[in-house]
Short mmCIF file of C-alpha atoms and ligand atoms in Angstrom, two decimals:
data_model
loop_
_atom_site.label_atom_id
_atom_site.label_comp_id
_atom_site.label_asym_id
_atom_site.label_seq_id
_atom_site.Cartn_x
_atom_site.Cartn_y
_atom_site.Cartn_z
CA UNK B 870 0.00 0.00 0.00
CA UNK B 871 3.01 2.36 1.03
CA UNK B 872 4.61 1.77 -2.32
CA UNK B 873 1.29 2.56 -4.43
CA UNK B 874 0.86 5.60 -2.43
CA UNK B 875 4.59 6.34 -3.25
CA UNK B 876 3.76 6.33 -6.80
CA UNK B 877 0.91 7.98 -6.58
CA UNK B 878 2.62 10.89 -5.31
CA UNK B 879 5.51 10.55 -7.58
CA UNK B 880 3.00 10.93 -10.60
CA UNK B 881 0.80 13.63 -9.11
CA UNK B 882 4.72 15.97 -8.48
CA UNK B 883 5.73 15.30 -11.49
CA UNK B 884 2.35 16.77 -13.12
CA UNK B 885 2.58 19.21 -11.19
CA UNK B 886 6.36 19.74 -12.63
CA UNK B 887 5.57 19.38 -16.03
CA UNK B 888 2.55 21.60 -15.01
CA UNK B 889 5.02 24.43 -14.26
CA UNK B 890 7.39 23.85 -16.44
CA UNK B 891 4.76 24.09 -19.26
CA UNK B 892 3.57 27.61 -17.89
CA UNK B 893 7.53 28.84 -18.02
CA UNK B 894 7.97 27.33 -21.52
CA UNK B 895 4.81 28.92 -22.76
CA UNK B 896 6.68 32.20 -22.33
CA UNK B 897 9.96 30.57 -23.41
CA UNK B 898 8.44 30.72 -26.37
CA UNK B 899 7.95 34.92 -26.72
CA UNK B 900 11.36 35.38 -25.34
CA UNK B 901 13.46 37.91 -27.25
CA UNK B 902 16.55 39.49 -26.25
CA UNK B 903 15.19 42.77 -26.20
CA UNK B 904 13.30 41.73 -22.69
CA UNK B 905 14.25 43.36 -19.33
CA UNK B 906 16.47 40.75 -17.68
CA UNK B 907 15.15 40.17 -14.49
CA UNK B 908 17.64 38.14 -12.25
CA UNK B 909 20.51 40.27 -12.01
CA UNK B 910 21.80 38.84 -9.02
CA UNK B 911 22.32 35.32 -11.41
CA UNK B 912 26.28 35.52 -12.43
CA UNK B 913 26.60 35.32 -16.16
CA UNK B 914 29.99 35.02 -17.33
CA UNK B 915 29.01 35.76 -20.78
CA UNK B 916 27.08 38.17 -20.53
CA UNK B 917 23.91 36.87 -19.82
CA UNK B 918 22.55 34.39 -22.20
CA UNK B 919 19.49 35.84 -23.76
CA UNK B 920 15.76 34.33 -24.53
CA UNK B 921 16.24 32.20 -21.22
CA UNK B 922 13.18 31.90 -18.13
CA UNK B 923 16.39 33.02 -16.29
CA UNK B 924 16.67 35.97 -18.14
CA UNK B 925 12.91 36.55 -18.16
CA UNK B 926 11.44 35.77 -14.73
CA UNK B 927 12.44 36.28 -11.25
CA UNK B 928 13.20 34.30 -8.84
CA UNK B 929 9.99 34.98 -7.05
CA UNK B 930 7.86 35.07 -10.47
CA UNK B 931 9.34 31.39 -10.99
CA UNK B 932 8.12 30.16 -7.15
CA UNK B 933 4.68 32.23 -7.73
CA UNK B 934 4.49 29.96 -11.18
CA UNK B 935 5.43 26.57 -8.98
CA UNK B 936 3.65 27.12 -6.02
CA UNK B 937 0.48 27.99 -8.33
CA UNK B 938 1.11 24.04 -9.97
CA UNK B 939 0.98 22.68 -6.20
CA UNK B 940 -2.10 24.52 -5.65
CA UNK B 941 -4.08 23.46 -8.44
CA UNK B 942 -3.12 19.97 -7.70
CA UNK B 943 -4.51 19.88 -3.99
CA UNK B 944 -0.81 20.54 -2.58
CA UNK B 945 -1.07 23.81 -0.85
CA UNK B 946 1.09 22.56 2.09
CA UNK B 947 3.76 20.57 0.54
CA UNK B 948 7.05 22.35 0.84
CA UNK B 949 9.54 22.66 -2.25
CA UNK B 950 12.68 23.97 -3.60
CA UNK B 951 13.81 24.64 -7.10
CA UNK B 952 15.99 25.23 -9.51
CA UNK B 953 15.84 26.67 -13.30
CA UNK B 954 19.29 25.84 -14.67
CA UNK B 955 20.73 25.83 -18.21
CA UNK B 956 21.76 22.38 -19.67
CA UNK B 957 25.24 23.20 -20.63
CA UNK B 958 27.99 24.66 -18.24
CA UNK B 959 27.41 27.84 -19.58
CA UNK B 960 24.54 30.21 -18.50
CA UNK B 961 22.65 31.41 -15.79
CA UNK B 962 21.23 29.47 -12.69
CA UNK B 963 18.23 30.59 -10.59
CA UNK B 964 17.68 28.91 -7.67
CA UNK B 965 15.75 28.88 -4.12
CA UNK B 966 17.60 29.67 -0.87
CA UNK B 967 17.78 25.72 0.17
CA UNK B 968 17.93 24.00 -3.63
CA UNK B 969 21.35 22.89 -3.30
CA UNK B 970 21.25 21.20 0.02
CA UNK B 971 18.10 19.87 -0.82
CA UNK B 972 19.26 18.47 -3.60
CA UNK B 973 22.06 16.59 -2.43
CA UNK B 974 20.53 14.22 -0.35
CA UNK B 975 18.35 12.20 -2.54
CA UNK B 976 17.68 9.07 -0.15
CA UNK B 977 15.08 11.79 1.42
CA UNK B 978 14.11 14.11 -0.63
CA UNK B 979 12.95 13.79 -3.92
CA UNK B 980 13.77 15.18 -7.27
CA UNK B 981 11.21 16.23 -10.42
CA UNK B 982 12.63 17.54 -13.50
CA UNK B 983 11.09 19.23 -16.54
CA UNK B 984 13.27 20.58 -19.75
CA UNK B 985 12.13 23.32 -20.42
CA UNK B 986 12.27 23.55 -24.89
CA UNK B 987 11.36 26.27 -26.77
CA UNK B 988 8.30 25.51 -28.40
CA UNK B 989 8.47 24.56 -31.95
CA UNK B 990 7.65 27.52 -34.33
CA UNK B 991 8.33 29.98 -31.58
CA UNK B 992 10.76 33.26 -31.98
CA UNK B 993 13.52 31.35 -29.76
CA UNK B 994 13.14 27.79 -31.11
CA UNK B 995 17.00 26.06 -31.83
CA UNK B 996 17.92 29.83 -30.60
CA UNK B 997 17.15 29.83 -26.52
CA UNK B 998 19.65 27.63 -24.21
CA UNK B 999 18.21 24.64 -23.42
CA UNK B 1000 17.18 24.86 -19.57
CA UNK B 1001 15.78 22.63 -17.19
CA UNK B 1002 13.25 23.41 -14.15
CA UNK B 1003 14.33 21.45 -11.23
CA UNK B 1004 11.93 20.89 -8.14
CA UNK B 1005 13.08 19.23 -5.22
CA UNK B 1006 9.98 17.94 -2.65
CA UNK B 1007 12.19 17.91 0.42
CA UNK B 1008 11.54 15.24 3.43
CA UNK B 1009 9.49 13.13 0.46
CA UNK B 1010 8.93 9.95 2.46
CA UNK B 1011 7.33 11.45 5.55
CA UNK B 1012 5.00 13.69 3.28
CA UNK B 1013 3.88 10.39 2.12
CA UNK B 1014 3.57 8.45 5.70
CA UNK B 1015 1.64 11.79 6.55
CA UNK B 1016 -0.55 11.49 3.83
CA UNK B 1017 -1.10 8.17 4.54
CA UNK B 1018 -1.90 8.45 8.18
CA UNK B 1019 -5.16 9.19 8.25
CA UNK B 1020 -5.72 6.48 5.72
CA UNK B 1021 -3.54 3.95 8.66
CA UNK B 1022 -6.02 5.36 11.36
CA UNK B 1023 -8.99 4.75 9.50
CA UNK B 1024 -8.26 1.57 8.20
CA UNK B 1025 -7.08 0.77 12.15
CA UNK B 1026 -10.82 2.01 13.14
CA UNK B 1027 -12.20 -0.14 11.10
CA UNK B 1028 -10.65 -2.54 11.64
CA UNK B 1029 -11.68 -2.58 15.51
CA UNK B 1030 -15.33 -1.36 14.17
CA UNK B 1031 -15.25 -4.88 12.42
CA UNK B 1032 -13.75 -6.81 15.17
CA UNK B 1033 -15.85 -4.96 18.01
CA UNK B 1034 -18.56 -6.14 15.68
CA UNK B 1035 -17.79 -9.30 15.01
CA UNK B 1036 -17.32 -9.84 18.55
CA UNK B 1037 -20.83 -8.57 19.55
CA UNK B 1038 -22.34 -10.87 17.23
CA UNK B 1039 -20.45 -13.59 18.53
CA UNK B 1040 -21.62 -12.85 22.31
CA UNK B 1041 -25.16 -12.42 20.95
CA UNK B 1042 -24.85 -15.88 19.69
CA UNK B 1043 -23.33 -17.73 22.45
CA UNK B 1044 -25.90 -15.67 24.53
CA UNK B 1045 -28.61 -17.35 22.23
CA UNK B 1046 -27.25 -20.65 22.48
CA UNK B 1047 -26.79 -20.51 26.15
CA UNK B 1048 -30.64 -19.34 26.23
CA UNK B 1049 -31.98 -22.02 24.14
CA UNK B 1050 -29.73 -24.33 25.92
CA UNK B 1051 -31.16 -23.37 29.09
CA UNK B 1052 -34.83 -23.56 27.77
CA UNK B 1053 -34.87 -27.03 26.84
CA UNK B 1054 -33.42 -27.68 30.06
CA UNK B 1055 -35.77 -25.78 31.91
CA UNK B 1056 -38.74 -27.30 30.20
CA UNK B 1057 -36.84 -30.84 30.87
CA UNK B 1058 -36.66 -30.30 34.64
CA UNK B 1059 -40.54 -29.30 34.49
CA UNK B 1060 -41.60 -31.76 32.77
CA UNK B 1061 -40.24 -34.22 35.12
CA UNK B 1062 -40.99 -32.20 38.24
CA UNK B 1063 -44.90 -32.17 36.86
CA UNK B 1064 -45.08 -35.91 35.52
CA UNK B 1065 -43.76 -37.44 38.93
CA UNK B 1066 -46.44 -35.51 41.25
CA UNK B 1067 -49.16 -36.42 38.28
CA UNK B 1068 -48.55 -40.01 38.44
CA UNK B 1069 -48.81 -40.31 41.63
CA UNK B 1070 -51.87 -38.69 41.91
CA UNK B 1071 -53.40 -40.46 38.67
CA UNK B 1072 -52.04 -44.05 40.89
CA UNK B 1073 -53.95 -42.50 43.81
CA UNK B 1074 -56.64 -41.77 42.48
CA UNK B 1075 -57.27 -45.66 40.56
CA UNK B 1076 -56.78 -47.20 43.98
CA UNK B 1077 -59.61 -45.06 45.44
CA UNK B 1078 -62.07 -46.40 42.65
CA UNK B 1079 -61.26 -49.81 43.90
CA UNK B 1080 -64.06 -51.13 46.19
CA UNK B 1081 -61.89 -52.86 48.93
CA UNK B 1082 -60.28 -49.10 49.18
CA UNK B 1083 -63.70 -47.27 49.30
CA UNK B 1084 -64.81 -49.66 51.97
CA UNK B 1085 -61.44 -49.19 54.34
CA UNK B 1086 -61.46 -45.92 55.75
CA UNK B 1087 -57.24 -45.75 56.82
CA UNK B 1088 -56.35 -46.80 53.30
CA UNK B 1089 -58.92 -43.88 51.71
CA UNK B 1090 -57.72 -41.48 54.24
CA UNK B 1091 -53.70 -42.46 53.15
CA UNK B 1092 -54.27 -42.33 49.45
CA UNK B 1093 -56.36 -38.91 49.87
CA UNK B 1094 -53.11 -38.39 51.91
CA UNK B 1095 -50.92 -38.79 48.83
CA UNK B 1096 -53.11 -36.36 46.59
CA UNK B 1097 -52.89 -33.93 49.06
CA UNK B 1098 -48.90 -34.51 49.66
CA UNK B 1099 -48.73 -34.18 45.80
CA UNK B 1100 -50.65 -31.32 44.99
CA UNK B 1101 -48.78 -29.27 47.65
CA UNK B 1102 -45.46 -30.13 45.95
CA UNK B 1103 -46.80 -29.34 42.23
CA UNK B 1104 -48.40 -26.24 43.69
CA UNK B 1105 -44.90 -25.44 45.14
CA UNK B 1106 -43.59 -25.50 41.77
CA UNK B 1107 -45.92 -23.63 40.18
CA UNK B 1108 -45.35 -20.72 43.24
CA UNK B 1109 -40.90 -21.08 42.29
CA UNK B 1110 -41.68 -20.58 38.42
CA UNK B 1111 -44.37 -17.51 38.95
CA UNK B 1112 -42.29 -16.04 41.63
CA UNK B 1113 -39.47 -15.87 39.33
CA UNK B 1114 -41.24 -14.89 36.65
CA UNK B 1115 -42.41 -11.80 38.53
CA UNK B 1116 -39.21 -11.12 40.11
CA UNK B 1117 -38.03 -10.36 36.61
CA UNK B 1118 -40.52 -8.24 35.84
CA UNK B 1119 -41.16 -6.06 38.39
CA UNK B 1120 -39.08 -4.53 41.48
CA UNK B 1121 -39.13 -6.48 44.47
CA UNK B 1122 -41.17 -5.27 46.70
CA UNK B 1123 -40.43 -5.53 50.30
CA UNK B 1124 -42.65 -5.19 53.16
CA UNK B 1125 -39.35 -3.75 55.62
CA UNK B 1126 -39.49 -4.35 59.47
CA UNK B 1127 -37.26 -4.40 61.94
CA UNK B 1128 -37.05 -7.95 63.17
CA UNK B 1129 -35.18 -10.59 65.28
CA UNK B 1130 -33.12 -12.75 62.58
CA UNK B 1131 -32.86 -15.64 64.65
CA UNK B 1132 -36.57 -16.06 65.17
CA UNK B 1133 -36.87 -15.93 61.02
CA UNK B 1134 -34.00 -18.37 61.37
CA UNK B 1135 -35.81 -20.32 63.47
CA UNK B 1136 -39.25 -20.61 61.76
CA UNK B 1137 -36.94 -21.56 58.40
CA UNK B 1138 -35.35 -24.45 60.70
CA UNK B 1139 -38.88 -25.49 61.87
CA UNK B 1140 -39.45 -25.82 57.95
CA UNK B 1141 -36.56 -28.04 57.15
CA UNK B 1142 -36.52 -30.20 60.03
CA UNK B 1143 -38.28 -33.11 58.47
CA UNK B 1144 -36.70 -33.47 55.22
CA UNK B 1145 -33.46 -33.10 57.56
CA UNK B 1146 -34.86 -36.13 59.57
CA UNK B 1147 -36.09 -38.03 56.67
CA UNK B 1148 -32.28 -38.08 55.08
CA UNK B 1149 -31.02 -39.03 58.96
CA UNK B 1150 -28.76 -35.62 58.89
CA UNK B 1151 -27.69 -33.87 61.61
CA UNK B 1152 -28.18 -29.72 62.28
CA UNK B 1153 -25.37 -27.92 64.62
CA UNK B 1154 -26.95 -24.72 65.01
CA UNK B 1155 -25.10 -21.60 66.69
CA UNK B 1156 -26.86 -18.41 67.61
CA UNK B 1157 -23.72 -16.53 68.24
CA UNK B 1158 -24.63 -13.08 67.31
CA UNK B 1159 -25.79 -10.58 70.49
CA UNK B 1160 -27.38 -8.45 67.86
CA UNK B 1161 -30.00 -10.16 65.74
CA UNK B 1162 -32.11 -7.39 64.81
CA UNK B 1163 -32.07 -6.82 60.66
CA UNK B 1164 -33.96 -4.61 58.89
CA UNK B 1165 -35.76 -7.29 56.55
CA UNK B 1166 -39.42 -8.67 54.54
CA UNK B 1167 -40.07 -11.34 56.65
CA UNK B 1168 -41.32 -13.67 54.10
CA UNK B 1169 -38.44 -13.37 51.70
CA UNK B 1170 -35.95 -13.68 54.18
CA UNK B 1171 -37.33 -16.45 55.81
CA UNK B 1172 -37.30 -18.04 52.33
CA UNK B 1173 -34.01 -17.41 51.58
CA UNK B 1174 -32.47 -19.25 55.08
CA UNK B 1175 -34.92 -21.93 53.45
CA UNK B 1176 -33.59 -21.95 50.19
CA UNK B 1177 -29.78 -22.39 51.03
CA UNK B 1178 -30.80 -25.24 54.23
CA UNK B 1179 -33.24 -26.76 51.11
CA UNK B 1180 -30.01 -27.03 48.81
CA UNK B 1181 -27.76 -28.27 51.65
CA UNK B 1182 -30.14 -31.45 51.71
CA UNK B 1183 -30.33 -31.79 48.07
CA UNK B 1184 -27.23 -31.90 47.37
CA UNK B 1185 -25.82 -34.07 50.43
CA UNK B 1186 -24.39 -37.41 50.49
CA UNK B 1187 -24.39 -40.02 53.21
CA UNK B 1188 -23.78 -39.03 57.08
CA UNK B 1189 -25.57 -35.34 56.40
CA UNK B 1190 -24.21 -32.66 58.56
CA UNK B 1191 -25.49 -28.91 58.04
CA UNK B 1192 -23.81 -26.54 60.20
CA UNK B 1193 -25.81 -22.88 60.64
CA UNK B 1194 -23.88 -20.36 62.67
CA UNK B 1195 -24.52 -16.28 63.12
CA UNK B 1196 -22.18 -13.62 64.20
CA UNK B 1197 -22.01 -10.36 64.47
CA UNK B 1198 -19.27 -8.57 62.16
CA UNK B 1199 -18.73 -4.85 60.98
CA UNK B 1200 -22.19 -3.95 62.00
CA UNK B 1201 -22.98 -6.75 59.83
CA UNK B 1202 -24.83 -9.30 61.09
CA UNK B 1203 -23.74 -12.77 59.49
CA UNK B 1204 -25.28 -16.22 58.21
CA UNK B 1205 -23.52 -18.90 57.50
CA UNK B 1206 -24.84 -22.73 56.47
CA UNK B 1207 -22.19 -24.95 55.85
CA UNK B 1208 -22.73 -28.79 54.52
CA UNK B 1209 -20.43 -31.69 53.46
CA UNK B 1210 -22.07 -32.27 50.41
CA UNK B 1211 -21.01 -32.98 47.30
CA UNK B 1212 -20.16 -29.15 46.61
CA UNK B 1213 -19.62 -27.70 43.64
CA UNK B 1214 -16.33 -26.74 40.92
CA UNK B 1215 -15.38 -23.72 39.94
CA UNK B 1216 -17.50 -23.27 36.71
CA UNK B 1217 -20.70 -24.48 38.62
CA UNK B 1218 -19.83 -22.04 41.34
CA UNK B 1219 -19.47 -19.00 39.60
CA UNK B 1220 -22.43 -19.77 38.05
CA UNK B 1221 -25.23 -20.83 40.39
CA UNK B 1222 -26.63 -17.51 41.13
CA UNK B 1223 -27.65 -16.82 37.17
CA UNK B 1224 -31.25 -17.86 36.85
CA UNK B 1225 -32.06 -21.21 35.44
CA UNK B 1226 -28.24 -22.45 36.35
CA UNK B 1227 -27.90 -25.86 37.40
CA UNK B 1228 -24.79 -27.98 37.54
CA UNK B 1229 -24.80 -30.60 34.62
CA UNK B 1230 -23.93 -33.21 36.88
CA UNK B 1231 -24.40 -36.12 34.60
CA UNK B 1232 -24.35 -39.67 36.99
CA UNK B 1233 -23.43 -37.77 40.11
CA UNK B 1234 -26.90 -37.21 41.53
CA UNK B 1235 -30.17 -37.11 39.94
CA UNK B 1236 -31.68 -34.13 42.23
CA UNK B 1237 -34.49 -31.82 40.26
CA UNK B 1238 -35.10 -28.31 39.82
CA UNK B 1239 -35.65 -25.61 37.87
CA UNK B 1240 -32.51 -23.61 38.87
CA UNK B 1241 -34.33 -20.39 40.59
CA UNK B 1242 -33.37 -20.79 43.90
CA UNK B 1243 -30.04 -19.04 44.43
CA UNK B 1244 -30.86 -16.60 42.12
CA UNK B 1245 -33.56 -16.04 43.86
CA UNK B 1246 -31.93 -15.77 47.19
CA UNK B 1247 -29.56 -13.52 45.67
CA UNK B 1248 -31.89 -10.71 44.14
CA UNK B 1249 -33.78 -10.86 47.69
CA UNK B 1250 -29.97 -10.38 49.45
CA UNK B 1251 -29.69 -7.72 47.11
CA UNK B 1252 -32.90 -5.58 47.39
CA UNK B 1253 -31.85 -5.92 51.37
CA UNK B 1254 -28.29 -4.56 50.55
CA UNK B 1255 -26.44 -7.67 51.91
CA UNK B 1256 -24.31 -9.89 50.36
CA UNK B 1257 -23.95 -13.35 49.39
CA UNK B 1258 -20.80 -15.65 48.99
CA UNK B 1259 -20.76 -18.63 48.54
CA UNK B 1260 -16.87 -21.16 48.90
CA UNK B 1261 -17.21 -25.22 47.92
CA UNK B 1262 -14.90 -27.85 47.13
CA UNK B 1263 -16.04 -30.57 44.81
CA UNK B 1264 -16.76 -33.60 47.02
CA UNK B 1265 -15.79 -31.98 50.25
CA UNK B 1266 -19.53 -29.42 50.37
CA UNK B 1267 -20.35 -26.04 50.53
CA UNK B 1268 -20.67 -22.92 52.72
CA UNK B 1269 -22.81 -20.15 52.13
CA UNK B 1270 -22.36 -16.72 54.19
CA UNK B 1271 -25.07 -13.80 53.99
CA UNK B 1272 -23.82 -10.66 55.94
CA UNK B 1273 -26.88 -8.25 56.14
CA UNK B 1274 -25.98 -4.83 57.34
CA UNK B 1275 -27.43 -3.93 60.72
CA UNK B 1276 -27.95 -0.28 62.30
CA UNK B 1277 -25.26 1.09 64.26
P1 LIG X 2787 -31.86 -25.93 41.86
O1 LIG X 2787 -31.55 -26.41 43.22
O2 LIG X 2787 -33.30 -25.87 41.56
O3 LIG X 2787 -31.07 -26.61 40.80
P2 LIG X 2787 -30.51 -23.52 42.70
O4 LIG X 2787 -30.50 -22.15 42.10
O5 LIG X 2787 -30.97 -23.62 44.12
O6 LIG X 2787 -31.41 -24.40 41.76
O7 LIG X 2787 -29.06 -24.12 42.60
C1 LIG X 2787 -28.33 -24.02 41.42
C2 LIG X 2787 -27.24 -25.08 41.34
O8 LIG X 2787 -26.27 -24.82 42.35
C3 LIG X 2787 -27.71 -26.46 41.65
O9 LIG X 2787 -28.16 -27.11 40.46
C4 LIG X 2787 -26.51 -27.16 42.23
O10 LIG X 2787 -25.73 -27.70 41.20
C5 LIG X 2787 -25.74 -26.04 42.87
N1 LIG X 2787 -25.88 -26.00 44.34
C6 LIG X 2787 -26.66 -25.18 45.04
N2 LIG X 2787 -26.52 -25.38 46.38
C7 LIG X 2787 -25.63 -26.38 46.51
C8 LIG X 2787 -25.03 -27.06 47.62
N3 LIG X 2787 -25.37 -26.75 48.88
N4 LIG X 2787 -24.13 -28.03 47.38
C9 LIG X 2787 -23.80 -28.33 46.11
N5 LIG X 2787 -24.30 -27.74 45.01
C10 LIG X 2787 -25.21 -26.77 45.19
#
């Protein structure tokens, strides 16, 4: 590209040479001695060669006459020296002030000549000294990086236009993927979640039609037992996937009171402790913090404690052991549930708070959900201004700390 542009410019100066040169052989060709000689300053030897541009222009008419040429071709800026000199050794020179340095160094600067004839037919043809105009485009290189700069930047700008682009589009897509990818999953996990629960319920229901059921009141009263057990679990679905589905598209709102964190504690604990019993786990609980009071929606919170003890189960292996301490810290008053679980890696734990998350965990356990609950439990952290972290080690469990801040 350099070397096009090189020659580009090369072309356009030497135009603009032969542009100049043809406006001072124009008047080469009216020469006659009789003319006022202009440049007496020029040494002639001789006498002065008549019917020359030397003779007839200044030095100053000759720059007017070159700088004009650079104008006309878009050069306005481009500095030059020059030099109208005779052919032979004889005759006069004109030159400007830095044509001779200039000239010398031709690794840098670069040199445009035009011979300047006499036109045929003309008063001083085969009669004027041949001369040559000499122009000299000092620095000639740079001119041309400078030129070309704003052509580098722009093709650099694009260049990151195209790859900012390109990489947009690619996030969009992986973003899509990762959506759809999600969405099946999602509808997977429901499926299954509904089917189970409808089942049962559909089994239920057959063995109540049977007459030796109708007849025995304990077995009526434990399959009625099992449609009620079931519908309470679908209809705690249904509640997780609408509850999300709001939380997205409104502001939470929170119904703020000043309360006692271990009683919401508590009332989560109350909650948990069968599912706790059924899996034959054991719950260390320590109330350590003097200061429980938060400044929190009772409901949400209370769902939230619920949410991480509810994971701690799910996700437990033999010999279940949930720890759940508080503490006062900073003004902040702290929650932490610990469980030796099967925990998480690093991917899956960077993760679990986005909505719909859930840790492909191919043979390693075959616990459902949707993948709502942490991010639930984070936005409802969030709206009360605490934070959530959560630490695991694959195999070894998990630990998740909640400091809510607390008034001085
Ligand atoms: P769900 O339990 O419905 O999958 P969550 O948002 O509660 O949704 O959890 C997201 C993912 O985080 C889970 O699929 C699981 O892989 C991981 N996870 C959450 N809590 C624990 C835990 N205590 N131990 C191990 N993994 C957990």
């Amino acid at each position: 590209m350099h070397t096009d542009k090189v020659h580009q410019f090369e072309e356009l100066l030497t135009i603009v040479t032969t542009t100049a040169g043809m406006e001072l052989v124009e008047h080469k060709g009216n020469l006659s001695p009789f003319d006022n000689k202009k440049n007496n300053d020029v040494l002639s030897p001789l006498g002065g060669s008549p019917l020359t541009i030397t003779h007839k222009f200044s030095r100053q008419e000759i720059y007017s006459k070159i700088k004009n040429a650079f104008e006309a071709h878009g050069l306005k800026h481009i500095p030059f020296e020059f030099a109208v000199a005779p052919t032979s050794m004889i005759g006069e020179q004109v030159q400007s002030a830095n044509f001779f340095t200039f000239s010398q160094d031709t690794a840098e600067n670069k040199t445009f000549v035009y011979p300047l004839i006499s036109p045929s037919g003309s008063m001083s043809e085969g009669v004027s000294q041949e001369e040559l105009l000499v122009v000299v485009v000092p620095d000639f290189k740079n001119i041309v990086w400078k030129q070309m700069s704003w052509m580098v930047i722009g093709a650099i700008l694009f260049t990151i236009l195209i790859f900012a682009a390109f990489f947009i589009t690619l996030k969009a897509l992986l973003k899509q993927k990762k959506l759809s990818e999600i969405k099946s999953d999602f509808i997977n996990n429901m499926t299954h979640e509904f089917k189970t629960p409808l089942a049962t319920i559909s089994l239920a229901v057959d063995a109540l039609k049977n007459e030796k059921v109708i007849q025995d009141r304990t077995k009526t009263e434990y399959f009625t037992g099992i449609i009620k057990e079931e519908n309470k679990r679908m209809n705690k679905q249904v509640e997780t996937i609408l509850q999300a589905a709001l939380l997205d598209r409104q502001q939470i709102q929170l119904n703020l009171e000043t309360l006692h964190a271990h009683d919401l504690i508590g009332t989560a604990i109350n909650n948990m402790k069968l599912p706790i019993e059924e899996k034959q786990g054991k719950l260390e609980i320590n109330l350590n913090a003097a200061n429980d009071l938060i400044v929190a929606d009772e409901v949400h919170f209370t769902n939230v404690v619920n949410n991480l003890l509810d994971n701690a189960v799910k996700y437990s292996k033999d010999n279940l052991a949930i720890k759940l301490s508080t503490h006062n810290n900073n003004n902040q008053f702290r929650i932490k549930i610990e469980d030796n679980g099967l925990g998480m890696n690093k991917e899956t734990l960077s993760r679990i708070f986005e909505k719909f998350y859930r840790a492909h965990t191919g043979n390693l356990h075959n616990v459902k959900g949707f993948g709502l609950g942490l991010s639930y439990v984070k936005k409802i952290v969030d709206a009360h201004h605490g934070r959530i972290k959560a630490e695991s080690t694959l195999g070894k469990g998990s630990c998740f700390i909640i400091d809510m801040p607390q008034k001085k």
